[in-house]
Short mmCIF file of C-alpha atoms in Angstrom, two decimals:
data_model
loop_
_atom_site.label_atom_id
_atom_site.label_comp_id
_atom_site.label_asym_id
_atom_site.label_seq_id
_atom_site.Cartn_x
_atom_site.Cartn_y
_atom_site.Cartn_z
CA MET U 637 290.36 11.54 -22.79
CA ILE U 638 287.42 10.16 -25.41
CA GLU U 639 284.29 11.29 -24.19
CA PHE U 640 280.87 9.84 -25.87
CA GLY U 641 278.67 11.53 -22.98
CA ALA U 642 277.61 12.20 -19.66
CA GLY U 643 275.42 9.40 -17.82
CA MET U 644 275.66 5.64 -17.87
CA ASP U 645 273.02 4.50 -20.53
CA ALA U 646 274.39 1.20 -22.03
CA ALA U 647 275.08 2.97 -25.85
CA MET U 648 277.75 4.51 -24.32
CA LEU U 649 279.49 1.64 -21.93
CA ASP U 650 278.80 -0.22 -25.71
CA GLN U 651 281.13 2.05 -27.51
CA ALA U 652 283.86 3.09 -24.34
CA ARG U 653 284.47 -0.75 -24.36
CA VAL U 654 284.36 -1.53 -27.77
CA LEU U 655 287.32 1.90 -28.28
CA ALA U 656 289.53 -0.11 -25.16
CA ASP U 657 288.90 -3.42 -26.67
CA SER U 658 289.93 -2.07 -30.17
CA LEU U 659 293.06 -0.29 -28.90
CA ALA U 660 294.30 -3.40 -26.87
CA MET U 661 294.41 -5.89 -30.16
CA GLU U 662 295.36 -3.09 -32.21
CA PRO U 663 297.64 -1.42 -30.16
CA LEU U 664 298.95 2.25 -30.96
CA PRO U 665 302.76 2.99 -30.68
CA GLY U 666 303.29 4.71 -27.44
CA VAL U 667 300.11 4.06 -25.73
CA VAL U 668 300.95 1.66 -22.32
CA ASP U 669 297.46 2.02 -20.63
CA VAL U 670 293.47 2.71 -21.74
CA VAL U 671 290.94 2.58 -19.39
CA PRO U 672 286.98 2.73 -20.28
CA ALA U 673 285.53 4.25 -17.61
CA PHE U 674 281.34 4.66 -17.64
CA GLY U 675 281.16 6.93 -20.61
CA THR U 676 284.53 7.69 -21.30
CA VAL U 677 288.30 5.85 -22.56
CA THR U 678 291.11 7.74 -20.82
CA VAL U 679 294.81 6.52 -22.93
CA PHE U 680 297.85 6.51 -21.26
CA TYR U 681 301.57 7.29 -23.95
CA ASP U 682 305.07 7.10 -22.68
CA LEU U 683 306.63 9.98 -24.63
CA LEU U 684 309.63 8.03 -25.29
CA LYS U 685 307.72 5.24 -27.36
CA LEU U 686 306.05 8.22 -29.18
CA ARG U 687 307.14 8.30 -32.75
CA ASP U 688 304.74 12.28 -32.74
CA TYR U 689 301.90 13.61 -30.20
CA ASN U 690 300.21 14.31 -32.90
CA GLU U 691 300.53 11.84 -34.46
CA LEU U 692 299.18 9.59 -32.56
CA ARG U 693 295.99 12.25 -31.43
CA THR U 694 295.62 11.84 -35.55
CA ALA U 695 295.59 7.88 -34.73
CA LEU U 696 293.04 8.37 -31.88
CA GLU U 697 290.26 10.37 -34.04
CA GLN U 698 290.90 7.29 -36.77
CA ARG U 699 289.99 4.60 -34.84
CA VAL U 700 287.02 6.66 -32.67
CA SER U 701 285.48 7.16 -35.73
CA ARG U 702 286.04 4.28 -37.74
CA LEU U 703 283.39 3.03 -34.82
CA SER U 704 279.82 2.43 -36.48
CA GLY U 705 277.48 4.70 -34.30
CA ASN U 706 275.52 1.27 -33.22
CA VAL U 707 278.54 -0.74 -31.88
CA ARG U 708 277.09 -3.46 -29.21
CA SER U 709 280.09 -5.04 -26.70
CA GLU U 710 277.88 -8.39 -25.45
CA GLY U 711 280.52 -8.88 -22.16
CA ARG U 712 280.42 -11.72 -20.07
CA GLU U 713 277.85 -12.93 -18.19
CA VAL U 714 278.64 -13.47 -15.05
CA VAL U 715 276.20 -14.42 -11.76
CA ILE U 716 277.20 -13.37 -8.36
CA PRO U 717 275.60 -14.40 -4.69
CA VAL U 718 275.00 -12.54 -2.17
CA CYS U 719 273.51 -12.95 1.13
CA TYR U 720 271.62 -10.54 1.87
CA ALA U 721 270.93 -11.74 6.32
CA ALA U 722 272.02 -9.60 8.38
CA GLU U 723 274.87 -10.49 10.32
CA TYR U 724 276.68 -9.33 6.63
CA ALA U 725 273.72 -6.64 5.29
CA PRO U 726 274.11 -3.94 8.28
CA ASP U 727 272.88 -0.76 6.61
CA LEU U 728 270.16 -2.92 4.68
CA ARG U 729 267.08 -1.84 7.28
CA ARG U 730 268.09 1.72 6.14
CA VAL U 731 267.74 0.74 2.52
CA ALA U 732 264.27 -0.27 3.38
CA MET U 733 263.19 2.79 5.84
CA HIS U 734 264.87 5.36 2.73
CA THR U 735 262.58 2.87 -0.65
CA GLY U 736 259.60 2.16 1.40
CA LEU U 737 259.56 -1.85 0.70
CA GLU U 738 260.46 -4.15 3.56
CA PRO U 739 264.47 -6.14 3.50
CA ALA U 740 263.81 -8.78 1.78
CA GLU U 741 261.99 -7.14 -1.09
CA VAL U 742 265.01 -4.73 -1.00
CA ALA U 743 267.10 -8.05 -1.63
CA ALA U 744 264.86 -9.56 -4.40
CA LEU U 745 265.23 -6.04 -6.06
CA HIS U 746 268.51 -6.35 -6.25
CA CYS U 747 268.20 -10.27 -7.87
CA ARG U 748 265.62 -9.48 -10.25
CA ALA U 749 267.83 -6.82 -12.22
CA GLU U 750 270.62 -6.89 -14.71
CA TYR U 751 273.90 -5.04 -14.60
CA ARG U 752 276.51 -3.92 -16.67
CA VAL U 753 280.06 -3.20 -15.22
CA ALA U 754 280.22 0.68 -16.00
CA ALA U 755 283.93 0.90 -14.46
CA VAL U 756 286.28 -1.11 -12.63
CA GLY U 757 288.31 1.39 -9.55
CA PHE U 758 288.19 2.72 -6.71
CA THR U 759 290.39 -0.20 -5.20
CA PRO U 760 291.29 -2.94 -7.93
CA GLY U 761 288.57 -4.90 -9.13
CA PHE U 762 286.51 -2.71 -7.03
CA PRO U 763 283.19 -2.66 -10.15
CA TYR U 764 281.07 0.13 -10.40
CA LEU U 765 277.37 -1.51 -11.49
CA ALA U 766 274.74 0.26 -13.35
CA GLY U 767 270.74 -0.67 -13.91
CA LEU U 768 269.76 -0.51 -10.00
CA PRO U 769 266.63 -0.27 -10.00
CA GLU U 770 265.02 3.22 -8.88
CA GLY U 771 262.81 2.11 -6.45
CA LEU U 772 266.87 0.96 -4.62
CA HIS U 773 268.41 3.96 -4.84
CA THR U 774 269.37 4.98 -1.90
CA PRO U 775 271.44 8.43 -1.09
CA ARG U 776 275.17 7.33 0.63
CA LEU U 777 275.65 7.26 4.49
CA ALA U 778 276.71 10.25 5.46
CA LYS U 779 280.28 9.37 7.73
CA PRO U 780 281.65 6.88 5.11
CA ARG U 781 282.75 3.39 7.07
CA THR U 782 286.56 3.31 7.85
CA ALA U 783 286.32 -0.19 7.16
CA VAL U 784 284.22 -2.26 5.23
CA PRO U 785 284.39 -6.13 4.95
CA ALA U 786 285.82 -7.67 1.60
CA GLY U 787 283.58 -8.67 -0.63
CA SER U 788 280.31 -6.77 1.33
CA VAL U 789 277.92 -5.49 -1.39
CA GLY U 790 277.18 -1.90 -1.72
CA LEU U 791 274.48 0.31 -3.11
CA GLY U 792 275.85 3.92 -3.40
CA GLY U 793 272.90 6.49 -4.95
CA ALA U 794 272.14 5.19 -8.77
CA GLN U 795 274.82 2.64 -9.06
CA THR U 796 275.94 -0.78 -6.96
CA GLY U 797 279.22 -2.65 -6.29
CA ILE U 798 280.73 -5.05 -4.56
CA TYR U 799 283.97 -3.91 -2.78
CA PRO U 800 286.45 -6.72 -3.37
CA LEU U 801 289.39 -5.37 -1.03
CA ALA U 802 289.05 -4.78 2.71
CA SER U 803 288.32 -1.25 2.40
CA PRO U 804 286.85 2.44 3.63
CA GLY U 805 283.37 2.97 2.21
CA GLY U 806 280.40 4.81 2.42
CA TRP U 807 277.94 3.40 0.41
CA ASN U 808 274.93 1.19 2.20
CA LEU U 809 276.23 -2.51 2.89
CA ILE U 810 273.08 -4.52 1.64
CA GLY U 811 274.88 -7.96 1.59
CA ARG U 812 278.18 -9.64 0.97
CA THR U 813 279.28 -12.07 -1.73
CA PRO U 814 281.48 -15.26 -0.44
CA MET U 815 282.82 -14.89 -4.31
CA THR U 816 286.64 -13.95 -4.58
CA LEU U 817 287.11 -10.17 -7.33
CA PHE U 818 290.07 -9.79 -7.00
CA ASN U 819 293.05 -12.13 -6.42
CA ALA U 820 296.52 -10.28 -6.91
CA ALA U 821 297.96 -13.77 -7.64
CA ALA U 822 296.26 -14.76 -10.21
CA VAL U 823 296.41 -13.96 -14.10
CA ARG U 824 293.13 -12.62 -14.79
CA ALA U 825 293.29 -11.14 -11.41
CA ALA U 826 289.79 -8.80 -11.64
CA LEU U 827 286.99 -10.91 -12.33
CA LEU U 828 284.65 -8.36 -13.62
CA ARG U 829 286.22 -5.76 -16.87
CA VAL U 830 284.40 -3.13 -18.21
CA GLY U 831 280.63 -4.00 -20.14
CA ASP U 832 280.31 -7.58 -18.41
CA ARG U 833 276.86 -8.51 -16.89
CA VAL U 834 276.13 -9.71 -13.97
CA ARG U 835 273.60 -10.81 -12.09
CA PHE U 836 272.85 -11.13 -8.27
CA ARG U 837 271.96 -14.66 -6.53
CA SER U 838 270.56 -14.72 -2.88
CA ILE U 839 272.18 -18.15 -1.35
CA SER U 840 271.21 -18.74 2.41
CA GLN U 841 274.43 -18.76 4.82
CA GLU U 842 274.67 -22.36 4.76
CA GLU U 843 275.64 -21.74 1.39
CA PHE U 844 277.81 -18.40 2.48
CA ALA U 845 280.03 -20.74 4.73
CA THR U 846 280.21 -23.74 2.10
CA TRP U 847 281.96 -21.31 -0.24
CA LYS U 848 284.93 -20.94 2.12
CA MET A 690 323.07 -11.25 0.76
CA GLU A 691 320.48 -10.08 3.25
CA ILE A 692 320.25 -7.05 4.77
CA LYS A 693 318.79 -6.81 8.79
CA VAL A 694 316.02 -4.28 9.54
CA VAL A 695 316.75 -3.19 12.69
CA HIS A 696 314.56 -0.38 13.13
CA GLY A 697 311.48 -0.13 10.32
CA GLY A 698 311.47 3.98 10.63
CA MET A 699 308.24 6.06 10.12
CA LEU A 700 307.04 3.76 6.46
CA SER A 701 309.94 1.92 4.89
CA MET A 702 309.07 -0.15 2.54
CA ILE A 703 310.93 -2.44 -0.89
CA GLN A 704 309.33 0.27 -4.06
CA ASP A 705 309.96 -0.05 -8.07
CA LEU A 706 309.16 1.48 -10.78
CA GLY A 707 305.43 0.74 -10.50
CA ARG A 708 302.72 -1.41 -12.14
CA PRO A 709 302.06 0.24 -15.07
CA GLY A 710 299.60 -1.31 -17.64
CA LEU A 711 296.21 -2.73 -15.06
CA ARG A 712 294.63 0.37 -14.63
CA ALA A 713 291.75 -1.04 -16.63
CA MET A 714 291.11 -3.26 -13.48
CA GLY A 715 291.95 -0.89 -10.55
CA VAL A 716 295.32 -1.29 -9.98
CA PRO A 717 297.08 1.86 -8.89
CA VAL A 718 300.50 2.27 -11.32
CA GLY A 719 302.16 2.84 -7.57
CA GLY A 720 305.89 2.43 -7.57
CA ALA A 721 308.53 4.85 -6.29
CA MET A 722 307.15 8.49 -5.84
CA ASP A 723 310.31 9.72 -6.70
CA GLY A 724 310.43 7.87 -9.55
CA PHE A 725 313.63 10.24 -11.01
CA ALA A 726 315.25 9.55 -7.41
CA MET A 727 314.59 6.19 -7.13
CA ARG A 728 316.04 5.71 -11.07
CA VAL A 729 319.16 7.65 -10.34
CA ALA A 730 319.89 5.10 -7.24
CA ASN A 731 320.21 2.04 -8.83
CA LEU A 732 321.92 2.83 -12.35
CA LEU A 733 324.75 4.36 -9.66
CA VAL A 734 324.58 1.09 -8.16
CA GLY A 735 324.74 -0.61 -11.40
CA ASN A 736 321.08 -2.14 -11.73
CA ALA A 737 318.66 -2.06 -14.33
CA GLU A 738 316.81 1.35 -13.54
CA ASP A 739 313.73 -1.23 -12.54
CA ALA A 740 315.20 -3.47 -9.53
CA ALA A 741 313.56 -3.06 -6.93
CA GLY A 742 314.76 -0.42 -4.41
CA LEU A 743 313.77 0.78 -0.05
CA GLU A 744 311.58 4.20 -0.01
CA MET A 745 311.99 6.11 3.63
CA THR A 746 309.39 8.18 4.33
CA MET A 747 310.03 11.72 7.19
CA VAL A 748 311.97 8.67 9.82
CA GLY A 749 314.61 6.63 7.66
CA ALA A 750 315.29 3.18 8.75
CA GLU A 751 318.64 1.67 10.95
CA LEU A 752 319.80 -1.56 8.05
CA GLU A 753 322.46 -4.37 8.81
CA PHE A 754 324.61 -5.08 6.17
CA LEU A 755 325.30 -8.56 6.56
CA GLU A 756 328.27 -9.01 3.76
CA ASP A 757 329.81 -6.30 1.98
CA ALA A 758 327.36 -4.67 -0.67
CA PHE A 759 327.78 -1.41 -3.39
CA VAL A 760 324.57 0.90 -2.34
CA ALA A 761 323.64 4.72 -3.00
CA VAL A 762 321.17 6.59 -1.37
CA THR A 763 318.63 9.48 -3.60
CA GLY A 764 315.49 11.49 -2.58
CA ALA A 765 315.51 13.38 0.52
CA ALA A 766 318.60 14.54 2.59
CA GLY A 767 319.46 12.69 5.55
CA GLY A 768 321.71 9.62 7.64
CA GLU A 769 325.56 9.87 7.09
CA LEU A 770 326.30 8.30 3.42
CA GLU A 771 326.85 11.49 0.72
CA PRO A 772 323.78 10.92 -1.18
CA TRP A 773 323.59 10.65 -5.69
CA ARG A 774 326.84 8.61 -5.28
CA PRO A 775 327.65 5.47 -4.61
CA HIS A 776 329.50 3.56 -1.49
CA ARG A 777 330.84 0.51 -0.69
CA LEU A 778 330.09 -1.22 2.76
CA ARG A 779 331.77 -4.00 4.81
CA ALA A 780 329.57 -6.75 5.86
CA GLY A 781 329.00 -5.79 8.68
CA THR A 782 328.00 -2.02 8.40
CA ARG A 783 325.69 -0.71 10.41
CA LEU A 784 323.38 2.39 8.53
CA ARG A 785 320.77 4.81 10.95
CA TRP A 786 319.47 6.93 9.02
CA GLY A 787 316.76 8.36 11.56
CA ARG A 788 315.19 11.26 11.19
CA LEU A 789 315.77 12.92 7.48
CA ASP A 790 316.49 17.31 7.28
CA ALA A 791 315.14 17.98 4.21
CA GLY A 792 312.50 16.32 1.52
CA CYS A 793 310.16 13.89 2.29
CA ARG A 794 311.42 10.53 0.53
CA LEU A 795 315.12 9.12 1.03
CA TYR A 796 315.66 5.55 -1.49
CA LEU A 797 318.63 3.12 -1.07
CA ALA A 798 319.11 1.02 -4.41
CA VAL A 799 321.81 -1.73 -3.16
CA ALA A 800 324.21 -3.25 -6.37
CA GLY A 801 321.56 -6.70 -7.09
CA GLY A 802 318.35 -5.20 -6.34
CA PHE A 803 316.20 -6.60 -4.05
CA ASP A 804 314.42 -10.06 -4.40
CA VAL A 805 310.87 -9.88 -4.18
CA PRO A 806 308.62 -12.10 -6.37
CA VAL A 807 306.36 -10.22 -8.62
CA THR A 808 302.67 -9.40 -8.23
CA LEU A 809 301.10 -8.46 -10.54
CA GLY A 810 303.81 -7.29 -12.79
CA GLY A 811 305.93 -5.20 -10.12
CA ARG A 812 307.71 -5.73 -7.02
CA GLY A 813 306.53 -2.51 -5.54
CA THR A 814 304.20 -2.94 -2.16
CA TYR A 815 300.98 -1.28 -2.47
CA LEU A 816 299.44 -1.07 0.77
CA ARG A 817 295.97 -0.74 0.82
CA GLY A 818 295.80 -3.98 -1.32
CA GLY A 819 298.91 -5.55 1.19
CA TRP A 820 300.70 -7.29 -1.97
CA GLY A 821 304.15 -6.43 -3.32
CA GLY A 822 307.54 -5.68 -1.35
CA GLY A 823 307.33 -9.26 -0.09
CA GLN A 824 305.19 -8.97 2.26
CA GLY A 825 302.88 -6.41 1.69
CA ARG A 826 303.13 -4.42 3.95
CA ALA A 827 305.66 -1.58 5.41
CA LEU A 828 309.65 -2.92 7.09
CA ARG A 829 309.29 -3.91 10.54
CA ALA A 830 312.52 -4.32 13.22
CA GLY A 831 313.74 -8.26 12.75
CA ASP A 832 312.97 -8.40 8.61
CA VAL A 833 315.38 -9.71 6.32
CA ILE A 834 315.97 -8.08 2.89
CA THR A 835 317.31 -10.33 0.37
CA VAL A 836 319.34 -8.77 -2.28
CA ALA A 837 319.80 -10.66 -6.14
CA ARG A 838 323.14 -11.09 -6.52
CA PRO A 839 324.93 -8.53 -9.15
CA ALA A 840 325.04 -8.70 -13.49
CA ASN A 841 328.20 -6.78 -12.56
CA THR A 842 329.80 -4.70 -10.81
CA LEU A 843 330.55 -0.51 -10.86
CA SER A 844 334.10 1.16 -10.61
CA VAL A 845 332.78 4.36 -9.98
CA GLU A 846 333.37 5.14 -5.66
CA ASN A 847 334.34 8.35 -6.60
CA TRP A 848 332.06 9.32 -8.88
CA ARG A 849 329.63 12.12 -8.33
CA LEU A 850 326.44 12.90 -10.49
CA ASP A 851 326.15 16.35 -12.62
CA PRO A 852 324.06 18.40 -10.19
CA ARG A 853 322.85 19.79 -13.84
CA ILE A 854 320.40 17.09 -14.37
CA MET A 855 318.72 17.15 -10.91
CA PRO A 856 315.33 18.64 -9.87
CA ALA A 857 314.68 21.40 -8.49
CA TYR A 858 314.49 20.20 -5.11
CA ALA A 859 312.67 22.79 -2.76
CA ALA A 860 310.51 23.20 0.08
CA SER A 861 308.43 25.83 -1.48
CA PRO A 862 308.80 24.39 -4.86
CA THR A 863 306.73 26.43 -8.34
CA LEU A 864 304.73 23.18 -9.78
CA ARG A 865 304.67 24.11 -13.12
CA VAL A 866 301.10 22.08 -14.62
CA VAL A 867 299.28 21.99 -17.92
CA GLN A 868 295.47 22.77 -18.07
CA GLY A 869 293.14 19.72 -16.49
CA ALA A 870 289.84 19.08 -18.43
CA GLN A 871 287.90 21.24 -15.46
CA GLY A 872 290.92 23.93 -15.37
CA GLY A 873 288.94 26.91 -17.90
CA GLU A 874 285.90 26.60 -15.30
CA PHE A 875 287.77 28.04 -12.13
CA ASP A 876 288.25 31.51 -11.57
CA ARG A 877 291.46 32.62 -12.64
CA GLU A 878 292.83 33.61 -9.02
CA TRP A 879 294.28 30.20 -7.97
CA TRP A 880 297.70 31.03 -9.97
CA ARG A 881 298.32 33.48 -7.68
CA GLY A 882 298.27 31.83 -4.74
CA GLU A 883 300.22 30.04 -2.29
CA TYR A 884 299.33 26.54 -1.13
CA ALA A 885 300.20 24.66 2.54
CA VAL A 886 300.89 20.52 2.36
CA LEU A 887 298.87 18.98 4.78
CA ARG A 888 299.93 16.08 7.25
CA GLN A 889 296.94 14.11 5.78
CA SER A 890 299.61 13.15 2.74
CA ASP A 891 300.10 10.79 1.97
CA ARG A 892 301.62 8.68 -1.15
CA MET A 893 297.69 8.50 -2.44
CA GLY A 894 297.53 11.71 -2.40
CA ILE A 895 299.07 15.16 -1.40
CA ARG A 896 296.31 17.29 0.39
CA LEU A 897 296.75 21.52 0.31
CA GLN A 898 295.38 24.38 1.77
CA GLY A 899 294.84 27.45 0.77
CA ALA A 900 292.58 30.05 -0.54
CA PRO A 901 289.61 28.08 -1.70
CA LEU A 902 289.11 27.30 -5.36
CA VAL A 903 285.72 28.23 -7.03
CA ARG A 904 283.93 26.77 -9.75
CA ALA A 905 282.43 28.65 -11.55
CA VAL A 906 280.23 25.78 -13.02
CA SER A 907 278.43 23.71 -10.80
CA GLY A 908 277.29 20.07 -11.26
CA ASP A 909 278.90 16.21 -10.88
CA LEU A 910 281.00 15.41 -13.40
CA ILE A 911 281.31 11.78 -15.08
CA SER A 912 284.43 9.76 -12.96
CA SER A 913 287.14 8.93 -15.52
CA ALA A 914 290.91 7.71 -15.35
CA VAL A 915 292.49 10.11 -13.22
CA ALA A 916 296.11 9.63 -13.12
CA PRO A 917 299.20 10.58 -10.70
CA GLY A 918 300.19 14.58 -11.03
CA ALA A 919 296.25 15.19 -11.33
CA VAL A 920 295.45 18.33 -9.32
CA GLN A 921 291.39 17.59 -8.08
CA VAL A 922 289.52 19.70 -6.33
CA PRO A 923 286.83 18.24 -3.89
CA PRO A 924 283.46 21.00 -3.06
CA ASP A 925 285.60 22.56 -0.73
CA GLY A 926 287.78 24.36 -3.01
CA GLN A 927 290.86 22.53 -1.11
CA PRO A 928 293.36 20.58 -3.44
CA ILE A 929 294.85 17.80 -3.72
CA VAL A 930 297.76 16.03 -5.75
CA LEU A 931 296.94 12.79 -6.56
CA ALA A 932 300.19 10.87 -6.49
CA ALA A 933 301.47 7.05 -7.16
CA ASP A 934 299.05 5.13 -5.24
CA ALA A 935 295.80 6.74 -6.48
CA GLN A 936 292.78 4.97 -7.16
CA THR A 937 292.60 5.07 -10.35
CA ILE A 938 289.08 6.64 -11.20
CA GLY A 939 287.61 9.69 -9.63
CA GLY A 940 284.29 12.24 -9.86
CA TYR A 941 285.92 15.52 -9.01
CA PRO A 942 287.30 18.44 -11.52
CA LEU A 943 290.35 18.43 -12.73
CA VAL A 944 291.61 22.18 -11.88
CA ALA A 945 295.47 20.79 -13.56
CA HIS A 946 297.65 17.88 -13.95
CA VAL A 947 301.30 18.59 -12.59
CA ILE A 948 303.75 17.85 -15.62
CA SER A 949 306.60 14.35 -15.33
CA ALA A 950 309.15 16.38 -14.76
CA ASP A 951 307.83 18.00 -12.05
CA LEU A 952 306.39 14.66 -9.83
CA PRO A 953 309.86 14.36 -8.26
CA LEU A 954 308.87 17.51 -5.95
CA LEU A 955 305.82 16.60 -5.66
CA ALA A 956 307.38 13.35 -3.86
CA GLN A 957 309.67 15.27 -1.86
CA LEU A 958 307.58 17.71 -0.28
CA ARG A 959 306.11 17.41 3.63
CA PRO A 960 303.46 18.83 5.76
CA GLY A 961 303.99 22.51 5.90
CA ASP A 962 306.13 23.00 2.89
CA GLN A 963 304.26 25.41 0.60
CA VAL A 964 303.60 25.02 -3.04
CA ARG A 965 302.85 27.97 -6.20
CA PHE A 966 301.75 26.83 -9.52
CA ILE A 967 302.96 27.81 -12.74
CA GLU A 968 301.09 26.86 -16.12
CA VAL A 969 303.01 25.33 -19.25
CA THR A 970 301.72 24.29 -22.02
CA LEU A 971 301.50 20.61 -23.38
CA THR A 972 304.53 21.12 -25.87
CA GLU A 973 307.15 22.11 -23.17
CA ALA A 974 306.06 19.65 -20.82
CA HIS A 975 306.72 16.76 -23.33
CA ARG A 976 309.60 18.47 -23.82
CA LEU A 977 310.76 18.99 -20.09
CA THR A 978 310.66 15.51 -19.80
CA LEU A 979 312.46 14.21 -23.06
CA ALA A 980 315.23 16.55 -21.62
CA ARG A 981 315.54 14.77 -18.13
CA GLU A 982 315.07 11.27 -20.11
CA HIS A 983 318.34 12.62 -22.37
CA ALA A 984 319.84 13.54 -18.92
CA LEU A 985 319.37 10.40 -17.51
CA ALA A 986 320.45 8.67 -21.20
CA ILE A 987 323.62 10.22 -20.99
CA LEU A 988 324.10 9.25 -17.03
CA ARG A 989 323.17 5.64 -18.24
CA GLN A 990 325.90 5.91 -21.21
CA GLY A 991 328.06 6.89 -18.51
CA LEU A 992 327.93 4.62 -16.30
CA ALA A 993 327.54 1.66 -18.85
CA GLN A 994 331.35 2.52 -19.42
CA LYS A 995 332.68 1.42 -15.87
CA HIS A 996 330.72 -1.68 -15.88
CA ARG A 997 333.74 -4.20 -15.03
#
């Protein structure tokens, strides 16, 4: 694992994504998987395809040192429609109470910010989004739900994210997107990857229905 | 060729060797929990090592072979077929495994391999995502599994596996580990402990219970990629060893990693079993993996000479 630092600041995410991209474009022999997450990149190797473990270490160190201090990764920009209506937002009132905002203000503030995908995991295609405005930071549920519907948009501490599949989950659910975030049958199965820029756009229940 | 599922058993599903290369999308590697047993079962019937076979758990399935078949079972002990060698079955044969005698997961390979569509580069079942294995779920009574036509046939009914290449399967194994990223932050006492396997263990993780592991440092960690074999320690101090379907990133401290060569031992643990840990160096872990692969290569070559 290569660690660029703790926390979620943009420079570290850039470095992680740039290193991961570099390893995808010019692969090192024996490397079978490269996983950027927050300020880290983890490299998985297949011992049988590796000439020498120390050689891989050296090659990785050289690759890291080749990244200049000021790398920037633009990432794609993706706009995600979200319906914040009560039926999709069982925790919107809880978040409103915690933050001292009106539910409509929570939704508006959530839509105003730009987010970066800091990691993809938990379930296939689940994006951990950095950049949640401080006014929306809300602790996770004391008792996680056993079933969160697919498409649910949640707040967990200082992060926001989207549940691509129905799964258990402990984040505060404030809306739902009709967009498919993960499609196992597609060539590019996950909609988002680390480094992408995300914005949310508030949609009505009527518009939500037209997506189906 | 087709096989009819008369009874699905407790949790029987089609598995292969997983889906490497997709972790950045959050897709777990998956595949057979005991990859060694799955590979050997395939080799014994002349399949590619990564052909799709059946993984049965604790209580096996009951199957009816609608045509002649060439099969092998490996992994956990149970059922009528002698394990770790190939068998020729006549059309109409019914096999019932029932409660497995020792170990947790039994593998069945059929010459030709199970013919299910490839999803995300693999044929194995991923229960949480509901994909792979044909229908994205465990087998049920009434299912019919199609077997592909074998590329070649073997003539090795009397063949037996050299027991020296087998992992040291046991109900109270000592798992060899390398130190994890936060290994130095834990009280060394934990090495002396014995840990019981809990009933909540599954394909995502083997949950253990014993003297709690105490971390000298407090504070949250930045989440990063994790892998099967990682021994993570949640705040309650009871370790969880991640397994095939574990999530791809995690934020709990990692005290150790079970070495690749011992993952088959982990896969065969059942609730109530006891495990201990012993530390080895990364160099030793690499040597053990290469030794296992060398033994498999010899087996592969020996069997290849018997292809007809």
